[in-house]
Coordinates of N, CA, C and O in Angstrom, one line a residue:
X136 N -19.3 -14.7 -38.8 CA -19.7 -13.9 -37.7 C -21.1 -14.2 -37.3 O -21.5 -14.3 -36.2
X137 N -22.0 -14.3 -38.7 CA -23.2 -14.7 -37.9 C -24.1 -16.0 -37.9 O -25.3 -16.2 -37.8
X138 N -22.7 -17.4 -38.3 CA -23.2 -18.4 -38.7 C -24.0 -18.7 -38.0 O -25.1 -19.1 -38.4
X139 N -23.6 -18.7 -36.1 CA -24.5 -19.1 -34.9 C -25.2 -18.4 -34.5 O -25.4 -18.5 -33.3
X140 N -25.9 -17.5 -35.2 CA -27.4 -16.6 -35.2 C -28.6 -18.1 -35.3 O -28.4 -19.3 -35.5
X141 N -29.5 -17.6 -35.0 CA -31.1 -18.4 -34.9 C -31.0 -18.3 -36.2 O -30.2 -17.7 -36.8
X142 N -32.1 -19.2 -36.6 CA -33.1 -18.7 -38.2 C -33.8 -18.0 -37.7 O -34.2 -17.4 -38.7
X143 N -34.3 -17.7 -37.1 CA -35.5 -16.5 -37.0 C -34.9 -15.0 -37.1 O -35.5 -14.0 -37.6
X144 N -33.1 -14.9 -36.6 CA -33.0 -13.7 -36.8 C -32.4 -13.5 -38.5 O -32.4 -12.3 -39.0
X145 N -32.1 -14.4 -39.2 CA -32.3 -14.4 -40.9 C -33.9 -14.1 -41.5 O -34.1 -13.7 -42.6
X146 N -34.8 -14.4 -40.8 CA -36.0 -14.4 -41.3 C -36.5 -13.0 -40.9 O -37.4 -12.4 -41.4
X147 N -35.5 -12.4 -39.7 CA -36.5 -11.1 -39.4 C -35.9 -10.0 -40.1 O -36.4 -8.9 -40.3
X148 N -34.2 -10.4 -40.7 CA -33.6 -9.4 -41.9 C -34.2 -9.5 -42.9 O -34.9 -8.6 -43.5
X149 N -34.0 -11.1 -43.3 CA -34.2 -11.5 -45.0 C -36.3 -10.9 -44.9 O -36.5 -9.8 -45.5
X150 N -37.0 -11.2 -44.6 CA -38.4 -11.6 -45.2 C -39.0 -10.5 -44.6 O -39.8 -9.9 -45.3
X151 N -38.9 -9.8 -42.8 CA -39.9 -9.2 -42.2 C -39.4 -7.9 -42.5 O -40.1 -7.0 -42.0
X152 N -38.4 -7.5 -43.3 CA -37.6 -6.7 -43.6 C -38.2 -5.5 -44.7 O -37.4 -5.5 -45.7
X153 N -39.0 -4.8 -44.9 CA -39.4 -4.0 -46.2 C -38.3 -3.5 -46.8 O -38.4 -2.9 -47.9
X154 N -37.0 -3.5 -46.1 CA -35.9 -2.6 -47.0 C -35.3 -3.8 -47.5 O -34.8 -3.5 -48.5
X155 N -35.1 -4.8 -47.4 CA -34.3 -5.9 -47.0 C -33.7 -6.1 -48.9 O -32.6 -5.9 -49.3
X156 N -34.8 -6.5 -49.5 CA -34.8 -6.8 -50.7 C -33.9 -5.7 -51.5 O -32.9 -6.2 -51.9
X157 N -34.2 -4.3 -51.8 CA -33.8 -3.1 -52.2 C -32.4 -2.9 -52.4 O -31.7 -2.5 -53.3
X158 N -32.2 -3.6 -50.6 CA -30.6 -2.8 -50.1 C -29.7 -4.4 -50.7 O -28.6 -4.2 -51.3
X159 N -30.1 -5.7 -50.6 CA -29.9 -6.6 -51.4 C -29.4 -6.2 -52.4 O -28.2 -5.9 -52.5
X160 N -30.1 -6.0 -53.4 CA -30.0 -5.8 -54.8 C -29.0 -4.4 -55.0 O -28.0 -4.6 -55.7
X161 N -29.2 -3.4 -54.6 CA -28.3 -2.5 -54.5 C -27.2 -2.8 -54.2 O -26.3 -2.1 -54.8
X162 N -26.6 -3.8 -53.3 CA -25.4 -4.0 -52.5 C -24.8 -5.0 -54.0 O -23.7 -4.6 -54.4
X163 N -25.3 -6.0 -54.6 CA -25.0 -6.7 -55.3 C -25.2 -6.1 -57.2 O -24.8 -6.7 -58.2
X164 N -25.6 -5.3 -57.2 CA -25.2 -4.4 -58.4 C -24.1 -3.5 -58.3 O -23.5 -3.1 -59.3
X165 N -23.7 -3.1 -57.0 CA -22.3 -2.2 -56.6 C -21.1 -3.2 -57.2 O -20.5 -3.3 -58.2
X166 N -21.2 -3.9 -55.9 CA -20.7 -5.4 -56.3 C -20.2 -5.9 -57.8 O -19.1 -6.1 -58.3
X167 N -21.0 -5.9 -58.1 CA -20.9 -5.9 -59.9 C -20.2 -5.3 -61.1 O -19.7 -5.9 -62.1
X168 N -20.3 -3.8 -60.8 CA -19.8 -2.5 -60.9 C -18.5 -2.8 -60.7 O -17.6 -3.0 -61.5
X169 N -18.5 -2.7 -59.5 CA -17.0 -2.6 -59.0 C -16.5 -3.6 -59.7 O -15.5 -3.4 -60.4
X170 N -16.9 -4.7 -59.4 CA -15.7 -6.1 -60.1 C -15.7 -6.1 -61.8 O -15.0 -6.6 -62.7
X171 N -16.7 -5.3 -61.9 CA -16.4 -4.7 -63.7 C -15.3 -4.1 -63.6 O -14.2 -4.5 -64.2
X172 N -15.4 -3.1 -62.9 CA -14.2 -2.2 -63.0 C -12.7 -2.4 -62.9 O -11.7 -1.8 -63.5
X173 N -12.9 -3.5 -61.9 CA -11.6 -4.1 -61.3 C -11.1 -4.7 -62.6 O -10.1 -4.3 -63.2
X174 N -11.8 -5.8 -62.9 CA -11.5 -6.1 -64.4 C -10.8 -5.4 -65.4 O -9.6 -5.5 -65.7
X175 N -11.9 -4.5 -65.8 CA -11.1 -3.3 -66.9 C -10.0 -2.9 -66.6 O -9.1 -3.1 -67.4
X176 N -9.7 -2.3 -65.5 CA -8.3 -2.0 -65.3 C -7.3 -2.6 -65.1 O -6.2 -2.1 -65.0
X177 N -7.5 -4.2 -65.1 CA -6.7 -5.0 -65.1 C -6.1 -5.4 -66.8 O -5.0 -5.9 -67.2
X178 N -7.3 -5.1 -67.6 CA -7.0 -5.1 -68.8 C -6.4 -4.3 -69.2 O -5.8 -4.7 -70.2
X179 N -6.3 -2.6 -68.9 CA -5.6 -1.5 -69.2 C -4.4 -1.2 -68.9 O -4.0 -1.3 -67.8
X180 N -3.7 -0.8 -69.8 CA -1.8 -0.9 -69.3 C -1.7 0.1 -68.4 O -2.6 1.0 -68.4
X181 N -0.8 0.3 -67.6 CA -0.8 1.1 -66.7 C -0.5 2.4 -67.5 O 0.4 2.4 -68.3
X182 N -1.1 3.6 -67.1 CA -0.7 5.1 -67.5 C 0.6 5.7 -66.5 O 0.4 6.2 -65.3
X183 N 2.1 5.5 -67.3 CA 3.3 5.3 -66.4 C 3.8 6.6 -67.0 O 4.8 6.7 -67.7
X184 N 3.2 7.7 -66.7 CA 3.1 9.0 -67.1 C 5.2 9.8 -66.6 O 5.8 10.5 -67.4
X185 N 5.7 9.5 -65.3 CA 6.7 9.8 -65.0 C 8.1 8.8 -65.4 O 9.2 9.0 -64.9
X186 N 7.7 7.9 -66.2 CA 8.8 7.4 -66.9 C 9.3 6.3 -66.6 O 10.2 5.7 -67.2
X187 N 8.7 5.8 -65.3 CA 9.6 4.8 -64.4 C 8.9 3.2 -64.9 O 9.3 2.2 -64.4

């Protein structure tokens, strides 16, 4: 979607950005989280509580 953006409009997210960094790191620790989780539950037998 924003392959054919300028570099300048990556430079005015990535660098001129004071949140830029923050919301980065937040977005890729969720990220993280989540695909832990996704994991674990894949390791967990399913809870087939109605018998089927």
């Amino acid at each position: 979607m924003v392959q054919h953006d300028a570099p300048e409009v990556f430079e005015a997210i990535e660098k001129a950005n004071p949140y830029a960094e923050t919301v980065r790191r937040r977005f890729f620790d969720l990220a993280a989280s989540l695909s832990e989780e996704l994991e674990a539950a894949l390791r967990t037998p399913p809870n087939n509580e109605s018998g089927h």
